[in-house]
Amino acid sequence: MSNIPGLRRSMGGFDATTVGIGSMIGAGVFVVFGPAAAAAGSLLPAAVVLAGFIAYCNAAASAALATVHPSSGGTYIYGRRQLGPWPGFIAGWSFVTGKLASCAAMAFTFGLYAAPGYETPAAVAAVVGLTAVNLLGVTRTALMTRAVVALVVPVLAFAAVVAFAGPTAPQPWTPPAGGPWGVLQAAGLLFFAFAGYARIATMGEEVREPGKNIPRAIFGALGFTLVLYLVLAAALLTALGAGRLGDSAAPLRDAVLAAGAAGGGPGGSAAGTAVLAVTLAAALASLGALLALIAGVGRTTLAMAREGDLPRALAGIWSRFGVPWAADTATAAVVIVLLLTTDVLTVVGFSSFGVLLYYAVANAAAFTLAERQWYAPKILNVVGAAGCLLLAFTLPGASVLTMTAILAVGVAGRAVVLRRRNRRSARG
C-alpha cells in the first residue's frame, strides 16, 4: 500500500472542531427535534442527555483509535486493523450507505428552505457546488464550514432567547409515548444529530498532529453541541410544548412565532425578519452538514477502495489539491441519483441504525487497544457498544428492517467478490 498517495495534512485543531460542529448542527436542529419530541414528550431533555452520553462513549473510542490509526476511513479502518476485515467492512458499509441517504436529506432540506417549489433542482445544485468546494482541498472545506457555523450559531442563540423570553403560557406535561421506551427511541433518533464528530475521525489523514488535535476536536465539538441541544430542547418545549413540537415540521420557526417574536404577530415586519433569519440559518446549517457529510463519505469510500472492499478506481487522489476526487465525485453522483429518483425524506430513517452499528464496531475495536487513553477506559467501551445496540433496536421497525436488508446486500456482495478472488488466486 505504500505506493498509494496519501492525503495532505493541512487541517489544524480549530478547523477540525469546526467541521465536527458544522456536521452536527444542521441535522440536529432542523430535522430531529420534532420526531424526538413526539417519542419522548416532555422528557426530551433526558433523551438529549442519554444520546449525548452514548455519543461521549463513542467519541472516546473514536479519539483513542484515531491516535493509533490516524488514517482516512474512521471506524472502517479501525475495525479492520483491530478486529478483522469483516467487522471493518460492516462498519464502513453501514456508514457509507446510511450517510448517502443523509446527504440526500440534507440537500433536500436546503431546497425546502431556500427554494420552496424547486426543492430538487436546488438540492442538486447544492450537491454539485459543495462537491466542487471539497475538491479544492480540505482547507476550503474547513473555511466554508467555519463561515456557516459563525452565521448559524448566533441565529440559534437568538431563537432560544426569544423562545424563553416570549409571553407563552405554561405548557402542559406530556408523558413519553410508550413510557421509558419512548425516551430510548427519542435518544436513538437524536443520536443521528450527534454523529457529526465522526467526520473528524474519517478525515484523520488530513489533520496535523493527529494524536493531539483529533481528541481535542472530537470532545470540543461534542461538548459544544450537547450544550446547544440542551438549551434548544428546553427553549422549544417552553415555547411550543411537547405536543406541538412533535407535530412541527419547522420547530424553530414555529417557536419564534409562538413566543411573539414579532410584536405584531406573524404578519408584522419583526416577525418576518425573525422568520427570515431562522429560515436562512436552516438553509445554511443544512449546507454545512452536507459539506461535511460529502467529505466524510468520500474519505470512507476512499479507504474501502484502497482495501478492495469497493472498486479500486474510487481510490484516486488529485495530487494538486490532495483530495480523493474519485470518491467525492462518486458520492455526489449517488446522492444526485437519490434526489432524482426517491423520496429522500422517507429513506433517511435507517441512517440512525447504520450509524449506531458503526459506533458499536468502534467501541469493540477500542476495547482491544493495548495502550489505554485516560478518557477511554475499557468499561466505557463496553457501555458504549451496549448502548449503541440498545438504541439501534429501539428505532422504528421499518428503519431496522431497511438497514438490515442493505447490510445483507453488502455482505453478500463482498462474499461473492472474495470467492471470485480466491478462485482466481487458486487458478493462478
Coordinates of C-alpha atoms in Angstrom, one line a residue, residues 8-415:
R8 CA -2.4 16.3 2.8
R9 CA -2.2 17.1 6.5
S10 CA -3.4 20.7 6.3
M11 CA -6.2 21.0 8.9
G12 CA -5.5 22.2 12.4
G13 CA -7.4 21.5 15.6
F14 CA -9.7 24.5 15.4
D15 CA -10.7 23.7 11.8
A16 CA -11.3 20.0 12.8
T17 CA -13.5 21.1 15.7
T18 CA -15.4 23.4 13.4
V19 CA -16.0 20.6 10.8
G20 CA -17.5 18.5 13.6
I21 CA -19.8 21.2 14.9
G22 CA -20.9 22.1 11.3
S23 CA -21.7 18.4 10.7
M24 CA -24.0 18.2 13.7
I25 CA -26.0 21.4 13.9
G26 CA -27.6 21.0 10.5
A27 CA -29.1 17.6 11.2
G28 CA -29.9 18.1 14.9
V29 CA -31.7 21.4 14.9
F30 CA -33.7 21.2 11.7
V31 CA -34.5 17.5 11.3
V32 CA -34.6 15.5 14.5
F33 CA -36.2 17.5 17.4
G34 CA -39.8 17.1 16.1
P35 CA -39.9 13.3 15.9
A36 CA -37.8 13.0 19.1
A37 CA -40.3 15.1 21.0
A38 CA -43.2 13.0 19.6
A39 CA -41.5 10.0 21.2
A40 CA -40.1 11.5 24.4
G41 CA -42.7 14.0 25.3
S42 CA -41.7 16.5 28.0
L43 CA -38.7 14.2 28.8
L44 CA -37.0 15.4 25.6
P45 CA -34.0 16.9 27.5
A46 CA -33.5 13.5 29.2
A47 CA -33.3 11.9 25.7
V48 CA -30.8 14.5 24.7
V49 CA -28.6 13.7 27.7
L50 CA -28.8 10.0 27.0
A51 CA -27.9 10.4 23.4
G52 CA -25.1 12.7 24.4
F53 CA -23.7 10.2 26.9
I54 CA -23.7 7.4 24.3
A55 CA -22.1 9.9 21.9
Y56 CA -19.4 10.6 24.5
C57 CA -18.6 6.9 24.8
N58 CA -18.3 6.6 21.1
A59 CA -16.3 9.8 20.9
A60 CA -13.8 8.5 23.5
A61 CA -13.5 5.3 21.5
S62 CA -13.0 7.2 18.2
A63 CA -10.5 9.5 19.7
A64 CA -8.4 6.7 21.2
L65 CA -8.5 4.8 17.9
A66 CA -7.6 7.9 15.8
T67 CA -4.5 8.5 17.8
V68 CA -3.3 5.0 16.9
H69 CA -4.6 4.9 13.3
P70 CA -4.7 8.5 12.0
S71 CA -5.8 7.5 8.5
S72 CA -8.9 8.4 6.4
G73 CA -11.8 6.0 6.8
G74 CA -12.6 6.2 10.6
T75 CA -14.1 3.1 12.1
Y76 CA -13.8 1.2 8.8
I77 CA -10.0 1.3 9.2
Y78 CA -10.2 0.8 13.0
G79 CA -12.4 -2.2 12.6
R80 CA -10.2 -3.8 10.0
R81 CA -7.0 -3.3 11.9
Q82 CA -8.2 -4.2 15.4
L83 CA -11.0 -6.8 14.7
G84 CA -10.5 -8.0 11.2
P85 CA -11.8 -7.4 7.6
W86 CA -15.4 -8.3 8.2
P87 CA -16.2 -6.1 11.2
G88 CA -14.4 -3.3 9.3
F89 CA -16.5 -3.9 6.2
I90 CA -19.8 -3.9 8.2
A91 CA -18.8 -0.5 9.8
G92 CA -17.8 1.0 6.5
W93 CA -20.8 -0.2 4.6
S94 CA -23.2 1.0 7.4
F95 CA -21.6 4.4 7.3
V96 CA -21.5 4.9 3.6
T97 CA -25.0 3.7 2.8
G98 CA -26.6 5.5 5.8
K99 CA -24.8 8.7 5.2
L100 CA -25.5 8.7 1.5
A101 CA -29.2 8.9 2.5
S102 CA -28.3 11.6 5.0
C103 CA -26.6 13.6 2.3
A104 CA -29.7 13.5 0.1
A105 CA -31.9 14.5 3.1
M106 CA -29.6 17.5 4.0
A107 CA -29.6 18.6 0.4
F108 CA -33.4 18.3 0.2
T109 CA -33.8 20.2 3.4
F110 CA -31.7 23.0 1.9
G111 CA -34.0 23.1 -1.1
L112 CA -37.1 23.2 1.1
Y113 CA -35.9 26.3 2.9
A114 CA -34.0 28.1 0.1
A115 CA -36.3 27.4 -2.9
P116 CA -39.8 26.2 -2.0
G117 CA -41.4 24.6 -5.0
Y118 CA -38.0 24.0 -6.6
E119 CA -36.5 21.8 -3.9
T120 CA -35.0 19.1 -6.1
P121 CA -33.1 21.4 -8.5
A122 CA -31.8 23.5 -5.6
A123 CA -30.7 20.3 -3.8
V124 CA -28.9 19.0 -6.9
A125 CA -27.2 22.4 -7.3
A126 CA -26.1 22.4 -3.7
V127 CA -24.5 18.9 -4.1
V128 CA -22.6 20.0 -7.2
G129 CA -21.4 23.2 -5.6
L130 CA -20.3 21.7 -2.3
T131 CA -18.5 18.8 -4.1
A132 CA -16.6 21.4 -6.0
V133 CA -15.6 23.1 -2.7
N134 CA -14.4 19.8 -1.3
L135 CA -12.4 19.1 -4.5
L136 CA -10.5 22.4 -3.9
G137 CA -8.9 20.9 -0.7
V138 CA -9.8 20.3 2.9
T139 CA -8.8 23.8 4.0
R140 CA -11.5 25.2 1.7
T141 CA -14.0 22.7 3.3
A142 CA -13.0 23.8 6.8
L143 CA -13.1 27.5 5.8
M144 CA -16.6 27.3 4.4
T145 CA -17.8 25.2 7.4
R146 CA -16.3 27.8 9.8
A147 CA -18.3 30.6 8.0
V148 CA -21.5 28.6 8.2
V149 CA -21.1 27.9 11.9
A150 CA -20.3 31.6 12.6
L151 CA -23.6 32.6 10.9
V152 CA -25.9 29.8 12.2
V153 CA -25.0 29.6 15.9
P154 CA -25.9 33.3 16.7
V155 CA -29.3 32.7 15.0
L156 CA -29.9 29.6 17.1
A157 CA -29.0 31.6 20.2
F158 CA -31.4 34.3 19.1
A159 CA -34.2 31.7 18.6
A160 CA -33.5 30.2 22.1
V161 CA -33.7 33.6 23.8
V162 CA -36.9 34.5 22.1
A163 CA -38.5 31.2 22.9
F164 CA -37.6 31.6 26.6
A165 CA -38.5 35.2 26.9
G166 CA -41.7 35.3 24.9
P167 CA -45.1 35.7 26.5
T168 CA -46.1 32.0 26.3
A169 CA -48.4 30.2 28.7
P170 CA -47.1 27.3 30.8
Q171 CA -47.0 24.2 28.7
P172 CA -48.8 21.0 29.9
W173 CA -46.8 17.9 30.9
T174 CA -46.7 15.3 28.1
P175 CA -45.6 11.8 29.0
P176 CA -43.3 9.9 26.6
A177 CA -45.0 7.7 24.1
G178 CA -44.7 4.1 25.4
G179 CA -43.2 5.2 28.7
P180 CA -39.4 4.7 29.1
W181 CA -39.2 3.1 25.7
G182 CA -40.2 6.4 24.1
V183 CA -37.3 8.1 25.7
L184 CA -34.9 5.4 24.4
Q185 CA -36.4 5.7 20.9
A186 CA -36.0 9.5 21.0
A187 CA -32.4 9.1 22.1
G188 CA -31.8 6.8 19.2
L189 CA -33.3 9.4 16.8
L190 CA -31.3 12.2 18.4
F191 CA -28.1 10.2 18.1
F192 CA -28.3 11.0 14.4
A193 CA -27.7 14.6 15.4
F194 CA -24.6 13.8 17.4
A195 CA -22.8 11.8 14.7
G196 CA -21.0 14.8 13.1
Y197 CA -17.8 14.3 15.1
A198 CA -17.2 11.2 13.1
R199 CA -16.2 13.4 10.3
I200 CA -13.1 14.4 12.3
A201 CA -12.0 10.8 12.6
T202 CA -12.8 9.9 9.0
M203 CA -10.7 12.9 7.9
G204 CA -7.9 11.9 10.3
E205 CA -5.3 11.6 7.5
E206 CA -5.7 15.4 6.9
V207 CA -5.3 16.6 10.5
R208 CA -2.0 18.0 11.7
E209 CA -0.6 16.4 14.9
P210 CA -3.5 13.9 15.0
G211 CA -2.6 12.4 18.4
K212 CA -3.3 15.8 20.0
N213 CA -5.7 17.6 17.7
I214 CA -8.2 14.8 16.9
P215 CA -9.2 14.0 20.5
R216 CA -9.4 17.8 21.3
A217 CA -11.5 18.4 18.2
I218 CA -13.9 15.5 18.9
F219 CA -14.5 16.4 22.5
G220 CA -14.7 20.1 21.8
A221 CA -17.3 19.7 19.0
L222 CA -19.3 17.2 21.1
G223 CA -19.3 19.3 24.2
F224 CA -20.3 22.5 22.4
T225 CA -23.1 20.8 20.5
L226 CA -24.5 19.0 23.6
V227 CA -24.9 22.3 25.5
L228 CA -26.5 23.9 22.4
Y229 CA -29.0 21.0 22.0
L230 CA -30.0 21.0 25.7
V231 CA -30.7 24.8 25.6
L232 CA -32.7 24.4 22.4
A233 CA -34.7 21.5 23.7
A234 CA -35.7 23.4 26.8
A235 CA -36.5 26.5 24.7
L236 CA -38.6 24.6 22.2
L237 CA -40.5 22.9 25.0
T238 CA -41.1 26.3 26.7
A239 CA -42.5 27.9 23.5
L240 CA -44.4 25.0 21.9
G241 CA -44.8 22.2 24.4
A242 CA -44.1 18.6 23.6
G243 CA -47.4 18.1 21.7
R244 CA -46.9 21.0 19.2
L245 CA -43.2 20.4 19.0
G246 CA -43.8 16.8 18.0
D247 CA -46.2 17.9 15.2
S248 CA -44.0 20.7 13.9
A249 CA -42.1 20.4 10.6
A250 CA -40.2 23.6 11.3
P251 CA -39.9 23.8 15.2
L252 CA -37.5 26.8 15.4
R253 CA -39.7 28.9 13.1
D254 CA -42.8 27.9 15.0
A255 CA -41.2 28.6 18.3
V256 CA -40.2 32.1 17.3
L257 CA -43.8 32.8 16.1
A258 CA -45.4 31.2 19.2
A259 CA -43.2 33.3 21.5
G260 CA -44.4 36.5 19.9
A261 CA -41.0 37.4 18.4
A262 CA -42.9 39.7 16.2
G263 CA -44.6 42.0 18.4
G264 CA -47.4 42.5 15.8
G265 CA -48.0 38.8 15.1
P266 CA -46.9 36.6 12.3
G267 CA -47.7 39.3 9.7
G268 CA -45.6 42.0 11.3
S269 CA -42.2 43.2 9.9
A270 CA -40.4 42.0 13.1
A271 CA -41.9 38.5 12.7
G272 CA -41.0 38.5 9.1
T273 CA -37.4 39.4 9.9
A274 CA -37.2 36.7 12.7
V275 CA -38.7 34.0 10.5
L276 CA -36.3 35.0 7.6
A277 CA -33.3 34.8 9.9
V278 CA -34.4 31.3 11.1
T279 CA -35.1 30.2 7.5
L280 CA -31.6 31.4 6.3
A281 CA -30.0 29.7 9.3
A282 CA -31.8 26.4 8.4
A283 CA -30.6 26.6 4.8
L284 CA -27.0 27.4 5.9
A285 CA -26.9 24.7 8.6
S286 CA -28.1 22.2 6.0
L287 CA -25.3 23.3 3.7
G288 CA -22.7 23.0 6.4
A289 CA -23.9 19.5 7.3
L290 CA -24.0 18.5 3.7
L291 CA -20.5 19.8 3.1
A292 CA -19.0 17.8 5.9
L293 CA -21.1 14.7 5.0
I294 CA -19.8 14.6 1.5
A295 CA -16.3 14.9 2.8
G296 CA -16.8 12.1 5.4
V297 CA -18.5 9.7 3.0
G298 CA -15.8 10.4 0.4
R299 CA -13.0 9.6 2.8
T300 CA -14.6 6.3 4.0
T301 CA -15.2 5.4 0.3
L302 CA -11.5 6.1 -0.4
A303 CA -10.4 3.8 2.5
M304 CA -12.7 1.0 1.4
A305 CA -11.5 1.3 -2.2
R306 CA -7.9 1.1 -1.1
E307 CA -8.6 -2.2 0.6
G308 CA -10.6 -3.6 -2.3
D309 CA -14.0 -3.5 -0.5
L310 CA -15.2 -1.0 -3.1
P311 CA -13.9 -0.7 -6.7
R312 CA -10.2 0.4 -6.6
A313 CA -10.9 3.1 -9.1
L314 CA -12.5 5.1 -6.3
A315 CA -9.1 5.4 -4.6
G316 CA -7.9 8.1 -7.0
I317 CA -6.4 11.2 -5.3
W318 CA -6.0 14.5 -7.0
S319 CA -2.3 15.3 -6.4
R320 CA -2.7 19.1 -6.9
F321 CA -5.2 19.6 -4.0
G322 CA -4.6 16.3 -2.1
V323 CA -8.2 15.2 -2.2
P324 CA -10.0 11.9 -3.1
W325 CA -11.6 13.2 -6.3
A326 CA -12.9 9.8 -7.4
A327 CA -14.6 9.0 -4.1
D328 CA -16.0 12.6 -3.8
T329 CA -17.4 12.7 -7.3
A330 CA -18.9 9.2 -7.0
T331 CA -20.6 10.2 -3.7
A332 CA -22.1 13.3 -5.4
A333 CA -23.3 11.2 -8.3
V334 CA -25.1 8.7 -6.0
V335 CA -26.7 11.5 -3.9
I336 CA -28.0 13.2 -7.1
V337 CA -29.5 9.9 -8.3
L338 CA -31.2 9.5 -4.9
L339 CA -32.6 13.1 -5.1
L340 CA -34.0 12.5 -8.6
T341 CA -35.4 9.0 -8.0
T342 CA -36.5 8.7 -4.4
D343 CA -38.5 10.4 -1.6
V344 CA -35.4 11.2 0.4
L345 CA -37.2 12.3 3.5
T346 CA -38.5 8.8 3.9
V347 CA -35.4 6.8 3.1
V348 CA -33.3 8.6 5.7
G349 CA -35.0 6.8 8.5
F350 CA -32.4 4.0 8.5
S351 CA -29.4 6.3 8.9
S352 CA -29.5 6.3 12.7
F353 CA -29.5 2.5 12.7
G354 CA -26.4 2.4 10.4
V355 CA -24.6 5.0 12.4
L356 CA -25.2 3.2 15.7
L357 CA -24.0 -0.1 14.3
Y358 CA -20.9 1.8 13.0
Y359 CA -20.1 3.0 16.5
A360 CA -20.8 -0.3 18.1
V361 CA -17.9 -1.6 16.0
A362 CA -15.8 1.4 17.1
N363 CA -16.3 0.6 20.7
A364 CA -15.5 -3.1 20.1
A365 CA -12.3 -2.0 18.3
A366 CA -11.3 0.4 21.0
F367 CA -11.8 -2.4 23.6
T368 CA -8.9 -4.3 22.0
L369 CA -6.4 -1.5 22.2
A370 CA -3.3 -2.4 24.3
E371 CA -2.5 1.3 25.1
R372 CA -5.3 2.9 27.0
Q373 CA -6.1 6.6 27.0
W374 CA -7.3 8.2 30.2
Y375 CA -10.5 9.3 28.6
A376 CA -11.4 5.8 27.2
P377 CA -11.3 3.0 29.8
K378 CA -12.5 -0.4 28.8
I379 CA -15.7 -0.2 30.8
L380 CA -16.7 2.9 28.7
N381 CA -16.2 0.8 25.5
V382 CA -18.5 -1.9 26.9
V383 CA -21.1 0.7 27.9
G384 CA -20.8 2.4 24.5
A385 CA -21.2 -0.8 22.5
A386 CA -24.2 -2.0 24.5
G387 CA -25.8 1.5 24.4
C388 CA -25.4 1.7 20.6
L389 CA -27.1 -1.7 20.1
L390 CA -29.9 -0.9 22.6
L391 CA -30.7 2.4 20.9
A392 CA -30.4 0.9 17.4
F393 CA -33.1 -1.7 18.2
T394 CA -35.5 0.8 19.8
L395 CA -35.8 2.6 16.4
P396 CA -38.9 2.1 14.3
G397 CA -39.2 -1.4 12.8
A398 CA -39.2 -0.2 9.2
S399 CA -35.8 1.6 9.7
V400 CA -34.3 -1.5 11.3
L401 CA -35.5 -3.8 8.6
T402 CA -34.4 -1.5 5.8
M403 CA -30.9 -1.1 7.1
T404 CA -30.7 -4.9 7.8
A405 CA -31.6 -5.6 4.2
I406 CA -29.0 -3.1 2.9
L407 CA -26.3 -4.7 5.2
A408 CA -27.3 -8.2 3.9
V409 CA -26.8 -7.0 0.3
G410 CA -23.4 -5.6 1.1
V411 CA -22.3 -8.7 2.9
A412 CA -23.5 -11.0 0.1
G413 CA -21.7 -8.8 -2.5
R414 CA -18.4 -8.8 -0.6
A415 CA -18.7 -12.6 -0.2

